XYZ file of C-alpha atoms in Angstrom:
383
model
C 21.742 32.253 -102.332
C 20.892 34.282 -99.212
C 23.477 34.275 -96.428
C 22.191 35.565 -93.055
C 24.325 38.323 -91.544
C 24.779 38.683 -87.775
C 24.012 42.262 -86.699
C 26.571 43.056 -83.993
C 24.135 45.543 -82.478
C 21.709 42.692 -81.910
C 24.289 40.566 -80.093
C 23.491 41.876 -76.568
C 19.785 41.203 -77.132
C 20.548 37.694 -78.342
C 22.753 37.076 -75.316
C 20.075 38.398 -72.961
C 17.563 36.110 -74.647
C 19.937 33.183 -74.269
C 20.373 33.942 -70.582
C 16.588 34.089 -70.109
C 16.249 30.768 -71.877
C 18.884 29.211 -69.602
C 17.110 30.545 -66.504
C 13.759 29.109 -67.592
C 15.286 25.814 -68.697
C 17.269 25.456 -65.473
C 14.209 26.186 -63.345
C 12.215 23.599 -65.300
C 14.888 20.946 -64.942
C 15.510 21.545 -61.239
C 11.821 21.164 -60.511
C 12.233 17.491 -61.453
C 15.798 16.485 -60.731
C 17.538 17.194 -57.428
C 20.945 16.445 -58.927
C 20.746 19.522 -61.180
C 20.382 22.004 -58.326
C 23.992 23.017 -58.637
C 23.054 24.602 -61.965
C 20.275 26.532 -60.253
C 22.715 27.715 -57.597
C 25.158 28.826 -60.268
C 22.463 30.748 -62.113
C 21.374 32.393 -58.856
C 24.961 33.442 -58.250
C 25.186 34.965 -61.738
C 21.999 36.958 -61.233
C 22.821 38.188 -57.712
C 26.521 38.946 -58.038
C 26.755 40.331 -61.553
C 27.281 44.107 -61.424
C 23.977 45.994 -61.664
C 25.655 48.834 -63.511
C 27.191 46.419 -65.993
C 23.791 44.828 -66.542
C 22.245 48.219 -67.323
C 25.005 48.868 -69.852
C 24.443 45.381 -71.219
C 20.762 46.133 -71.909
C 21.611 49.693 -72.977
C 23.628 48.440 -75.917
C 20.285 47.574 -77.467
C 18.220 50.461 -76.046
C 20.121 53.563 -74.929
C 17.160 54.750 -72.862
C 18.287 52.496 -70.006
C 21.726 54.119 -69.720
C 20.591 57.716 -69.264
C 20.474 57.426 -65.461
C 23.983 56.025 -65.161
C 26.750 58.297 -63.764
C 28.221 60.404 -66.562
C 31.751 59.630 -65.442
C 31.246 55.871 -65.577
C 32.443 53.847 -68.527
C 30.719 50.865 -70.119
C 32.365 47.500 -69.472
C 34.081 45.716 -72.306
C 31.914 43.029 -73.879
C 34.749 40.545 -73.412
C 34.806 41.265 -69.656
C 31.053 40.838 -69.378
C 31.090 37.487 -71.154
C 34.137 36.346 -69.175
C 32.454 37.187 -65.860
C 29.198 35.494 -66.840
C 30.834 32.292 -68.036
C 33.461 31.905 -65.297
C 32.005 33.811 -62.272
C 35.446 35.425 -62.015
C 35.412 39.205 -61.649
C 38.418 40.913 -63.256
C 40.379 42.786 -60.602
C 38.886 40.843 -57.674
C 41.124 37.930 -56.704
C 38.528 36.687 -54.220
C 36.288 35.557 -57.068
C 39.148 33.388 -58.362
C 40.130 31.798 -55.049
C 36.971 32.007 -52.948
C 35.518 28.680 -54.044
C 38.838 26.842 -54.039
C 40.481 27.705 -50.708
C 38.797 26.443 -47.522
C 37.701 29.340 -45.327
C 38.484 31.984 -47.941
C 34.811 32.865 -48.324
C 34.856 34.243 -44.766
C 36.452 37.367 -46.196
C 34.000 37.749 -49.060
C 32.313 40.919 -47.786
C 31.594 44.199 -49.517
C 33.633 47.234 -48.499
C 31.193 50.157 -48.543
C 33.539 52.652 -46.908
C 37.188 51.707 -46.400
C 38.745 53.061 -43.248
C 42.464 53.626 -42.899
C 44.302 50.389 -43.716
C 41.106 48.444 -44.418
C 41.184 45.983 -47.297
C 39.868 42.521 -48.091
C 42.577 40.828 -46.028
C 41.545 42.291 -42.666
C 37.759 42.485 -42.684
C 35.690 41.392 -39.733
C 34.643 37.773 -39.629
C 32.689 35.643 -37.201
C 34.682 33.055 -35.307
C 32.297 30.969 -33.195
C 33.721 29.837 -29.852
C 33.938 26.122 -29.009
C 30.359 25.301 -28.056
C 31.389 22.881 -25.314
C 33.428 25.648 -23.683
C 30.757 28.301 -24.180
C 27.989 26.213 -22.624
C 30.082 24.511 -19.934
C 30.084 27.505 -17.636
C 33.856 27.238 -17.134
C 35.513 30.651 -17.102
C 38.996 32.054 -16.814
C 39.984 34.199 -13.876
C 39.744 37.890 -14.712
C 42.525 40.396 -14.214
C 43.089 44.168 -14.302
C 39.392 44.939 -14.315
C 38.336 46.187 -10.871
C 38.942 49.868 -11.576
C 36.881 49.676 -14.765
C 33.719 47.946 -13.581
C 31.838 51.193 -12.921
C 33.048 53.769 -15.434
C 31.881 57.332 -14.954
C 30.583 58.936 -18.133
C 32.382 61.990 -19.378
C 30.115 65.034 -19.592
C 32.766 67.413 -20.852
C 31.429 67.168 -24.422
C 27.730 67.351 -23.540
C 26.078 70.162 -25.508
C 24.030 72.169 -22.982
C 20.265 71.924 -23.216
C 20.044 68.946 -25.607
C 17.816 66.149 -24.433
C 15.308 63.571 -25.630
C 13.090 64.672 -22.715
C 13.144 61.376 -20.888
C 12.436 59.291 -23.992
C 14.669 56.245 -24.422
C 15.299 56.551 -28.139
C 18.468 54.403 -28.305
C 18.596 50.665 -27.635
C 21.861 48.751 -27.216
C 22.093 44.964 -27.106
C 24.674 42.223 -27.623
C 23.874 39.148 -29.735
C 27.199 37.586 -28.701
C 27.402 38.867 -25.150
C 30.110 36.328 -24.263
C 32.708 38.010 -26.506
C 35.554 38.976 -24.204
C 39.112 40.315 -24.388
C 42.369 38.435 -23.781
C 44.106 41.163 -21.696
C 41.481 40.626 -18.978
C 41.436 36.815 -18.995
C 44.246 35.388 -16.903
C 46.178 32.612 -18.628
C 44.074 32.669 -21.818
C 45.992 33.081 -25.068
C 43.751 31.302 -27.586
C 41.547 33.911 -29.337
C 38.758 31.347 -29.712
C 38.639 31.054 -25.924
C 38.156 34.788 -25.323
C 34.742 34.355 -23.714
C 33.346 35.347 -20.333
C 29.906 35.802 -18.780
C 30.626 39.204 -17.204
C 33.876 40.691 -18.504
C 32.798 41.057 -22.096
C 31.307 43.305 -24.765
C 28.341 44.196 -22.523
C 30.696 46.405 -20.493
C 31.366 48.403 -23.652
C 27.623 48.592 -24.296
C 27.065 49.957 -20.800
C 29.772 52.583 -21.316
C 28.329 53.602 -24.694
C 24.886 53.948 -23.117
C 26.227 56.166 -20.350
C 28.054 58.364 -22.832
C 24.927 58.750 -24.965
C 22.926 59.674 -21.879
C 25.571 62.262 -21.022
C 24.829 63.849 -24.401
C 21.097 63.994 -23.821
C 20.150 60.816 -25.699
C 17.967 58.544 -23.583
C 19.339 55.019 -23.888
C 18.395 51.522 -22.785
C 21.201 48.954 -22.535
C 20.175 45.307 -22.565
C 22.608 43.214 -20.508
C 21.099 39.790 -21.237
C 23.513 36.887 -20.838
C 23.059 35.311 -24.268
C 24.872 32.140 -23.257
C 22.254 31.523 -20.580
C 19.472 32.331 -23.031
C 20.858 29.832 -25.556
C 21.237 27.206 -22.838
C 17.714 27.841 -21.579
C 16.337 27.307 -25.075
C 18.509 24.218 -25.632
C 20.175 25.688 -28.700
C 23.596 26.939 -29.755
C 25.610 29.770 -31.298
C 23.819 29.580 -34.643
C 20.587 30.750 -33.023
C 22.086 33.774 -31.291
C 20.582 36.289 -33.722
C 17.067 34.798 -33.610
C 17.360 34.801 -29.813
C 18.520 38.433 -29.640
C 15.807 39.327 -32.127
C 13.196 38.503 -29.497
C 14.869 41.003 -27.163
C 14.742 43.777 -29.763
C 11.144 43.034 -30.699
C 10.097 43.054 -27.061
C 11.872 46.373 -26.460
C 10.292 47.949 -29.539
C 6.800 46.762 -28.634
C 7.065 48.258 -25.150
C 8.771 51.482 -26.239
C 7.546 53.188 -29.394
C 10.221 55.877 -29.053
C 13.152 53.613 -30.010
C 14.837 55.094 -33.067
C 18.479 53.962 -32.857
C 19.369 50.287 -32.411
C 22.943 49.101 -31.923
C 24.134 45.503 -31.703
C 27.654 45.594 -30.232
C 30.283 42.948 -30.988
C 33.982 42.241 -30.567
C 35.881 41.270 -33.712
C 38.070 38.164 -33.951
C 40.898 40.077 -35.641
C 44.143 40.641 -33.726
C 45.455 43.862 -32.217
C 47.438 45.006 -35.245
C 44.203 45.546 -37.169
C 41.981 46.655 -34.276
C 44.125 49.200 -32.426
C 45.177 52.749 -33.251
C 46.737 55.731 -31.492
C 45.120 59.154 -31.518
C 46.677 62.139 -29.752
C 48.941 59.871 -27.747
C 46.152 57.573 -26.529
C 45.383 54.032 -27.637
C 41.910 53.263 -29.021
C 40.099 50.105 -30.070
C 39.097 50.544 -33.699
C 35.460 50.266 -34.729
C 33.730 48.788 -37.765
C 30.135 49.152 -38.966
C 28.564 46.005 -40.433
C 25.409 46.186 -42.536
C 23.303 43.153 -43.429
C 22.619 43.329 -47.154
C 19.828 40.750 -47.030
C 17.207 42.981 -45.448
C 14.742 45.538 -46.849
C 16.230 48.360 -44.754
C 19.695 47.870 -46.200
C 19.922 51.246 -47.954
C 18.648 53.248 -44.967
C 20.886 51.383 -42.531
C 23.842 51.892 -44.832
C 23.114 55.616 -45.103
C 22.990 55.971 -41.302
C 26.232 53.992 -40.911
C 28.015 56.082 -43.518
C 26.944 59.369 -41.943
C 27.947 58.316 -38.413
C 31.192 56.903 -39.782
C 31.970 60.181 -41.572
C 31.503 62.162 -38.350
C 33.625 59.674 -36.419
C 36.362 59.794 -39.040
C 36.437 63.585 -38.925
C 36.628 63.747 -35.128
C 38.910 60.744 -34.637
C 40.855 60.053 -37.847
C 41.832 56.413 -38.158
C 39.511 55.161 -35.414
C 36.978 53.595 -37.766
C 37.873 50.680 -39.992
C 34.961 51.689 -42.196
C 31.596 50.266 -43.232
C 31.151 46.823 -44.762
C 28.173 44.859 -46.044
C 27.502 41.147 -45.686
C 24.917 38.932 -47.306
C 23.721 35.513 -46.179
C 26.626 33.691 -47.791
C 29.059 35.701 -45.653
C 27.288 35.611 -42.286
C 23.810 36.106 -40.916
C 23.124 38.667 -43.644
C 20.277 40.394 -41.773
C 21.526 40.964 -38.200
C 17.997 41.970 -37.124
C 18.396 45.177 -39.128
C 15.121 44.536 -40.908
C 13.412 45.698 -37.707
C 14.454 49.341 -38.130
C 16.021 51.690 -40.669
C 18.440 52.894 -37.974
C 19.741 49.504 -36.844
C 23.499 48.976 -36.957
C 25.979 46.311 -35.934
C 29.178 47.837 -34.539
C 32.382 45.915 -33.938
C 34.410 47.360 -31.060
C 38.056 46.334 -31.132
C 39.278 42.746 -31.205
C 40.462 40.015 -28.863
C 43.662 41.906 -27.963
C 42.105 45.205 -26.888
C 41.670 46.232 -23.258
C 38.859 48.135 -21.570
C 40.758 51.423 -21.463
C 40.956 51.374 -25.270
C 37.384 50.185 -25.639
C 35.940 52.833 -23.315
C 37.728 55.598 -25.200
C 36.204 54.293 -28.411
C 32.752 54.058 -26.838
C 32.994 57.723 -25.869
C 34.104 58.644 -29.391
C 31.241 56.709 -30.992
C 28.785 58.367 -28.596
C 30.012 61.764 -29.794
C 29.474 60.779 -33.415
C 26.048 59.232 -32.802
C 24.908 62.254 -30.803
C 25.999 64.676 -33.518
C 24.237 62.555 -36.129
C 21.038 62.304 -34.090
C 20.780 65.987 -33.214
C 21.506 66.932 -36.785
C 18.695 64.675 -37.979
C 16.177 65.575 -35.285
C 17.176 68.971 -33.929
C 17.923 69.827 -30.311
C 15.005 69.739 -27.897
C 15.437 72.086 -24.992
C 14.983 70.950 -21.415
């Protein structure tokens, strides 16, 4: 009597075939029954979150041709780990995958750390904290304090390399999707971080400073100062439409100026001062963070630009940057208008507890890093 023997080498192929069957079967079922869409969502999560490298190894067990491009120092995952991750959606070594679906609000921190700055981990990543809409749209504002001397900052030209210029071309564009984001030290009587909003004393002041510092280094810059609260009110919409609204600003700027090459969307993080403040050479700075939307076709180019600027910043001002992180659509907007350019970045400047002195120092530091990156990429053009 013949007894079939299971070839262990064929096991990965059989498992891959089983997965394909489940995908097809699930798609077929969900086309008829709405109640089974959870299964479709689960399958989508498997296919989008399962490690690409592990998948290549998985296929390579059957055909070694697929593993030849993998890093030589990498090691294949254990079959038990692969099966465990596929069946439970829990990634060994990543506690977020165990708790993310069980604890309310925990998914807010489910971002990808691309480059970890000093002290950066999954407990202190940037997250969006929308302000109370009734307060945002009411027009009520706190009285400002300790701001008069900072309203018209003079750019520092001490670091300007002589002779470098974009020859009148405005190649950098700065805007603010959440222009209302303000800072508690300048809002009299306000202690609730969610209420750190203001129509004038806000992140746009940092954008203006950054623009002036870039100009001082020969990089022609346009700073959009649109009041996004007014734009949302005018269009009878709310916070959730802030990125589509700011997108129209970027598109308009790009259509009227073909020279735009660098696009920066400036924000203020919701994290507290402990995570967003550092001291460098005896001076206090607001820490920065680069955020890349992973759900756009320019993701790799944007990430490359962010990493290179971040590396320069980290070398010049150690500890200033919190690093580079990536977010997909389950963790935020996921695109952040970065599909419009391969040099489009979202930069978080400080948090609710930082003051303008700290923020302006950081804006100057970022301008130094951006200028060095740009001139390295494009070469200095003499006046």
